[in-house]
Amino acid sequence: EVQLVESGGGLVQPGGSLRLSCAASGFTFGSAWMSWVRQAPGKGLEWVANIKQDGSEKYYVDSVKGRFTISRDNAKKSLYLQMNSLRAEDTAVYYCASSPYWGQGTLVIVSS
Amino acid sequence: DIQMTQSPSTLSASVGDRVTITCRASQNINNWLAWYQQKPGKAPKLLIYQASSLQSGVPSRFSGSGSGTEFTLTISSLQPDDFATYYCQHYNYYFGPGTKVDIK
């Protein structure tokens, strides 16, 4: 059974940092492009970042460039999102995804 | 960056109706388009990949077409389980704003 399990979300103050993790199982993680997608409360889906199988290529939506870093550890079958300089508008459920597989999401709230 | 748009933003329909949702890309994306269904509080579910290929396990009443910059998702006969929000996505990148299908 394929599983993507996110963790690391929570409440953080504006300007703070969080590191999200995604543990994968049940598929060949090292052969898959991986993505982070977020959804603010009551809003649509927003692609955040993705990373090539070997980590050699990474892409970000403009609003997070310079603040977020996507990375992966194929030996641990894990995906990460380091989020710095967080803003209120980063508040969302963050999903780890590799189509057609999605995690259940982890909630990040940026608020003082 | 490639922009994705969808129309309509909301669609009111009845069970048994034929429903069509349109997605447009600001540049040619060939057939690198996916369609997702999302219900409240749930992760999105892949329906269609590569513009017209039906994901395994998805009912055949769902179909996709198009290439280049214009794409459509069609539900041939709307079922009660289909009331949801639908998103198109340029593979691994930007999503459209979504189309909510609700009960007329």
mmCIF file of C-alpha atoms in Angstrom:
data_model
loop_
_atom_site.group_PDB
_atom_site.id
_atom_site.type_symbol
_atom_site.label_atom_id
_atom_site.label_comp_id
_atom_site.label_asym_id
_atom_site.label_seq_id
_atom_site.Cartn_x
_atom_site.Cartn_y
_atom_site.Cartn_z
ATOM 1 C CA GLU A 1 0.000 0.000 0.000
ATOM 2 C CA VAL A 2 1.306 3.424 -0.956
ATOM 3 C CA GLN A 3 1.615 5.898 1.891
ATOM 4 C CA LEU A 4 2.799 9.473 2.114
ATOM 5 C CA VAL A 5 2.772 10.748 5.682
ATOM 6 C CA GLU A 6 3.504 14.396 6.385
ATOM 7 C CA SER A 7 4.621 15.756 9.726
ATOM 8 C CA GLY A 8 6.085 18.901 11.213
ATOM 9 C CA GLY A 9 3.205 21.313 10.891
ATOM 10 C CA GLY A 10 2.034 23.536 13.695
ATOM 11 C CA LEU A 11 1.653 27.076 14.945
ATOM 12 C CA VAL A 12 4.554 29.446 14.304
ATOM 13 C CA GLN A 13 4.981 33.184 14.642
ATOM 14 C CA PRO A 14 5.521 35.409 11.609
ATOM 15 C CA GLY A 15 9.185 35.374 10.672
ATOM 16 C CA GLY A 16 9.666 31.940 12.172
ATOM 17 C CA SER A 17 10.722 28.637 10.641
ATOM 18 C CA LEU A 18 9.348 25.133 10.288
ATOM 19 C CA ARG A 19 10.591 21.974 8.631
ATOM 20 C CA LEU A 20 8.024 19.673 7.110
ATOM 21 C CA SER A 21 8.787 16.016 6.489
ATOM 22 C CA CYS A 22 7.088 13.421 4.323
ATOM 23 C CA ALA A 23 7.747 9.714 4.797
ATOM 24 C CA ALA A 24 7.044 7.587 1.744
ATOM 25 C CA SER A 25 6.403 3.877 1.439
ATOM 26 C CA GLY A 26 4.903 1.409 -0.994
ATOM 27 C CA PHE A 27 6.378 2.818 -4.197
ATOM 28 C CA THR A 28 9.807 3.482 -5.706
ATOM 29 C CA PHE A 29 10.467 6.817 -4.038
ATOM 30 C CA GLY A 30 13.861 7.272 -5.672
ATOM 31 C CA SER A 31 12.286 7.142 -9.139
ATOM 32 C CA ALA A 32 9.624 9.767 -8.503
ATOM 33 C CA TRP A 33 9.432 13.528 -8.897
ATOM 34 C CA MET A 34 8.107 14.804 -5.595
ATOM 35 C CA SER A 35 6.101 17.923 -4.893
ATOM 36 C CA TRP A 36 4.755 20.038 -2.085
ATOM 37 C CA VAL A 37 1.303 21.494 -2.654
ATOM 38 C CA ARG A 38 -0.579 23.726 -0.214
ATOM 39 C CA GLN A 39 -4.138 24.804 0.307
ATOM 40 C CA ALA A 40 -5.021 27.854 2.358
ATOM 41 C CA PRO A 41 -8.286 27.670 4.309
ATOM 42 C CA GLY A 42 -11.214 27.854 1.888
ATOM 43 C CA LYS A 43 -8.922 28.349 -1.115
ATOM 44 C CA GLY A 44 -7.706 26.322 -4.051
ATOM 45 C CA LEU A 45 -4.662 24.141 -4.493
ATOM 46 C CA GLU A 46 -1.323 25.869 -4.933
ATOM 47 C CA TRP A 47 1.805 24.140 -6.145
ATOM 48 C CA VAL A 48 4.723 25.159 -3.895
ATOM 49 C CA ALA A 49 7.835 23.268 -5.004
ATOM 50 C CA ASN A 50 9.057 20.125 -6.661
ATOM 51 C CA ILE A 51 12.266 18.150 -6.901
ATOM 52 C CA LYS A 52 13.699 15.757 -9.429
ATOM 53 C CA GLN A 53 14.390 12.137 -8.592
ATOM 54 C CA ASP A 54 18.071 12.692 -7.792
ATOM 55 C CA GLY A 55 17.579 16.140 -6.268
ATOM 56 C CA SER A 56 19.501 17.845 -9.062
ATOM 57 C CA GLU A 57 16.594 20.088 -10.112
ATOM 58 C CA LYS A 58 14.306 22.046 -7.829
ATOM 59 C CA TYR A 59 11.547 24.483 -8.735
ATOM 60 C CA TYR A 60 9.516 26.894 -6.616
ATOM 61 C CA VAL A 61 6.492 29.115 -6.961
ATOM 62 C CA ASP A 62 7.599 32.751 -6.953
ATOM 63 C CA SER A 63 5.985 33.537 -3.591
ATOM 64 C CA VAL A 64 8.297 31.154 -1.696
ATOM 65 C CA LYS A 65 11.555 31.562 -3.627
ATOM 66 C CA GLY A 66 14.406 32.427 -1.276
ATOM 67 C CA ARG A 67 12.376 31.411 1.794
ATOM 68 C CA PHE A 68 11.524 27.720 1.255
ATOM 69 C CA THR A 69 13.883 24.868 0.373
ATOM 70 C CA ILE A 70 12.791 21.472 -0.864
ATOM 71 C CA SER A 71 15.064 18.475 -0.365
ATOM 72 C CA ARG A 72 14.947 14.715 -0.292
ATOM 73 C CA ASP A 73 16.778 11.720 1.135
ATOM 74 C CA ASN A 74 16.210 8.733 -1.126
ATOM 75 C CA ALA A 75 17.872 6.350 1.324
ATOM 76 C CA LYS A 76 15.332 7.345 3.950
ATOM 77 C CA LYS A 77 12.497 7.635 1.415
ATOM 78 C CA SER A 78 11.769 11.079 2.760
ATOM 79 C CA LEU A 79 10.901 14.499 1.381
ATOM 80 C CA TYR A 80 11.423 17.759 3.250
ATOM 81 C CA LEU A 81 10.364 21.389 3.067
ATOM 82 C CA GLN A 82 12.377 23.884 5.071
ATOM 83 C CA MET A 83 10.258 27.006 5.508
ATOM 84 C CA ASN A 84 11.908 30.207 6.730
ATOM 85 C CA SER A 85 10.670 33.772 7.136
ATOM 86 C CA LEU A 86 7.122 32.532 7.382
ATOM 87 C CA ARG A 87 4.245 34.902 6.696
ATOM 88 C CA ALA A 88 0.570 34.843 7.545
ATOM 89 C CA GLU A 89 -0.191 34.048 3.909
ATOM 90 C CA ASP A 90 1.774 30.789 4.229
ATOM 91 C CA THR A 91 -0.969 29.446 6.492
ATOM 92 C CA ALA A 92 -2.292 26.327 4.770
ATOM 93 C CA VAL A 93 -2.517 22.579 4.732
ATOM 94 C CA TYR A 94 0.681 21.325 3.100
ATOM 95 C CA TYR A 95 0.497 18.147 1.048
ATOM 96 C CA CYS A 96 3.319 15.922 -0.089
ATOM 97 C CA ALA A 97 2.511 14.489 -3.514
ATOM 98 C CA SER A 98 3.785 12.360 -6.332
ATOM 99 C CA SER A 99 0.934 11.844 -8.731
ATOM 100 C CA PRO A 100 -1.265 9.901 -8.246
ATOM 101 C CA TYR A 101 -0.257 9.623 -4.612
ATOM 102 C CA TRP A 102 -0.982 12.277 -1.995
ATOM 103 C CA GLY A 103 -0.495 12.480 1.732
ATOM 104 C CA GLN A 104 -3.197 13.541 4.164
ATOM 105 C CA GLY A 105 -1.610 16.944 4.695
ATOM 106 C CA THR A 106 -0.139 18.801 7.638
ATOM 107 C CA LEU A 107 -1.491 22.147 8.841
ATOM 108 C CA VAL A 108 0.796 25.137 9.163
ATOM 109 C CA ILE A 109 -0.564 28.219 10.932
ATOM 110 C CA VAL A 110 1.472 31.402 10.908
ATOM 111 C CA SER A 111 0.126 33.761 13.520
ATOM 112 C CA SER A 112 1.212 35.850 16.477
ATOM 113 C CA ASP B 1 5.491 31.131 -15.752
ATOM 114 C CA ILE B 2 2.574 29.263 -17.243
ATOM 115 C CA GLN B 3 -0.828 30.423 -15.983
ATOM 116 C CA MET B 4 -3.756 28.023 -15.764
ATOM 117 C CA THR B 5 -7.358 29.194 -15.937
ATOM 118 C CA GLN B 6 -10.613 27.292 -15.583
ATOM 119 C CA SER B 7 -14.212 27.964 -16.478
ATOM 120 C CA PRO B 8 -16.729 28.106 -15.068
ATOM 121 C CA SER B 9 -15.716 28.753 -11.466
ATOM 122 C CA THR B 10 -18.990 27.263 -10.248
ATOM 123 C CA LEU B 11 -21.355 24.938 -12.023
ATOM 124 C CA SER B 12 -24.814 23.959 -10.803
ATOM 125 C CA ALA B 13 -26.061 20.684 -12.237
ATOM 126 C CA SER B 14 -28.437 17.809 -11.611
ATOM 127 C CA VAL B 15 -27.816 14.095 -11.357
ATOM 128 C CA GLY B 16 -27.666 12.670 -14.874
ATOM 129 C CA ASP B 17 -26.467 15.908 -16.495
ATOM 130 C CA ARG B 18 -23.526 16.030 -18.859
ATOM 131 C CA VAL B 19 -20.948 18.386 -17.411
ATOM 132 C CA THR B 20 -17.983 20.007 -19.152
ATOM 133 C CA ILE B 21 -15.200 22.001 -17.505
ATOM 134 C CA THR B 22 -12.622 23.915 -19.521
ATOM 135 C CA CYS B 23 -8.996 24.551 -18.616
ATOM 136 C CA ARG B 24 -6.687 26.851 -20.533
ATOM 137 C CA ALA B 25 -2.911 27.236 -20.316
ATOM 138 C CA SER B 26 -1.148 30.504 -21.131
ATOM 139 C CA GLN B 27 1.423 28.593 -23.202
ATOM 140 C CA ASN B 28 1.553 25.323 -25.089
ATOM 141 C CA ILE B 29 1.866 22.486 -22.588
ATOM 142 C CA ASN B 30 1.324 19.700 -25.149
ATOM 143 C CA ASN B 31 -0.638 17.062 -23.232
ATOM 144 C CA TRP B 32 1.035 17.584 -19.864
ATOM 145 C CA LEU B 33 -2.222 18.119 -18.032
ATOM 146 C CA ALA B 34 -3.929 16.344 -15.163
ATOM 147 C CA TRP B 35 -7.410 16.654 -13.674
ATOM 148 C CA TYR B 36 -8.138 16.191 -9.976
ATOM 149 C CA GLN B 37 -11.291 15.898 -7.915
ATOM 150 C CA GLN B 38 -11.296 17.192 -4.353
ATOM 151 C CA LYS B 39 -13.912 16.868 -1.657
ATOM 152 C CA PRO B 40 -13.906 18.961 1.550
ATOM 153 C CA GLY B 41 -11.265 17.907 4.052
ATOM 154 C CA LYS B 42 -9.756 15.356 1.691
ATOM 155 C CA ALA B 43 -6.643 15.175 -0.444
ATOM 156 C CA PRO B 44 -7.158 15.564 -4.195
ATOM 157 C CA LYS B 45 -7.811 12.453 -6.263
ATOM 158 C CA LEU B 46 -6.287 12.039 -9.719
ATOM 159 C CA LEU B 47 -8.891 11.467 -12.418
ATOM 160 C CA ILE B 48 -7.107 12.059 -15.729
ATOM 161 C CA TYR B 49 -3.426 12.249 -16.662
ATOM 162 C CA GLN B 50 -1.712 13.247 -19.899
ATOM 163 C CA ALA B 51 -4.871 15.151 -20.810
ATOM 164 C CA SER B 52 -6.963 12.134 -21.798
ATOM 165 C CA SER B 53 -5.788 8.996 -19.959
ATOM 166 C CA LEU B 54 -8.166 7.696 -17.323
ATOM 167 C CA GLN B 55 -6.506 6.902 -13.998
ATOM 168 C CA SER B 56 -6.981 3.323 -12.851
ATOM 169 C CA GLY B 57 -10.151 2.865 -10.819
ATOM 170 C CA VAL B 58 -11.807 6.074 -12.004
ATOM 171 C CA PRO B 59 -15.295 5.582 -13.503
ATOM 172 C CA SER B 60 -15.517 5.743 -17.279
ATOM 173 C CA ARG B 61 -18.060 8.582 -17.124
ATOM 174 C CA PHE B 62 -15.030 10.836 -16.656
ATOM 175 C CA SER B 63 -13.093 11.764 -19.780
ATOM 176 C CA GLY B 64 -10.514 14.325 -20.760
ATOM 177 C CA SER B 65 -9.543 15.862 -24.060
ATOM 178 C CA GLY B 66 -7.424 18.589 -25.567
ATOM 179 C CA SER B 67 -3.808 19.471 -26.147
ATOM 180 C CA GLY B 68 -1.681 22.551 -26.444
ATOM 181 C CA THR B 69 -3.505 25.266 -24.537
ATOM 182 C CA GLU B 70 -7.128 24.149 -24.265
ATOM 183 C CA PHE B 71 -8.445 21.147 -22.380
ATOM 184 C CA THR B 72 -11.775 19.808 -21.201
ATOM 185 C CA LEU B 73 -12.978 17.462 -18.504
ATOM 186 C CA THR B 74 -16.339 15.866 -19.218
ATOM 187 C CA ILE B 75 -18.576 13.926 -16.878
ATOM 188 C CA SER B 76 -21.017 12.111 -19.134
ATOM 189 C CA SER B 77 -23.738 11.537 -16.535
ATOM 190 C CA LEU B 78 -23.288 13.290 -13.221
ATOM 191 C CA GLN B 79 -23.639 11.051 -10.167
ATOM 192 C CA PRO B 80 -24.257 12.061 -6.530
ATOM 193 C CA ASP B 81 -20.638 11.229 -5.648
ATOM 194 C CA ASP B 82 -19.369 13.690 -8.272
ATOM 195 C CA PHE B 83 -20.365 16.876 -6.465
ATOM 196 C CA ALA B 84 -16.937 18.244 -5.640
ATOM 197 C CA THR B 85 -14.315 20.737 -6.786
ATOM 198 C CA TYR B 86 -12.258 19.959 -9.872
ATOM 199 C CA TYR B 87 -8.769 21.256 -10.629
ATOM 200 C CA CYS B 88 -6.590 21.053 -13.674
ATOM 201 C CA GLN B 89 -2.815 21.019 -13.239
ATOM 202 C CA HIS B 90 0.115 21.482 -15.552
ATOM 203 C CA TYR B 91 2.080 18.420 -14.552
ATOM 204 C CA ASN B 92 3.932 18.878 -11.258
ATOM 205 C CA TYR B 93 3.392 22.628 -11.482
ATOM 206 C CA TYR B 94 0.604 25.164 -11.462
ATOM 207 C CA PHE B 95 -3.035 24.413 -10.762
ATOM 208 C CA GLY B 96 -6.092 26.081 -12.177
ATOM 209 C CA PRO B 97 -8.307 27.959 -9.703
ATOM 210 C CA GLY B 98 -10.853 25.155 -9.515
ATOM 211 C CA THR B 99 -14.450 24.525 -10.585
ATOM 212 C CA LYS B 100 -17.001 23.730 -7.916
ATOM 213 C CA VAL B 101 -19.769 21.433 -9.096
ATOM 214 C CA ASP B 102 -22.800 21.734 -6.873
ATOM 215 C CA ILE B 103 -26.380 20.580 -6.845
ATOM 216 C CA LYS B 104 -28.879 22.599 -8.852
#
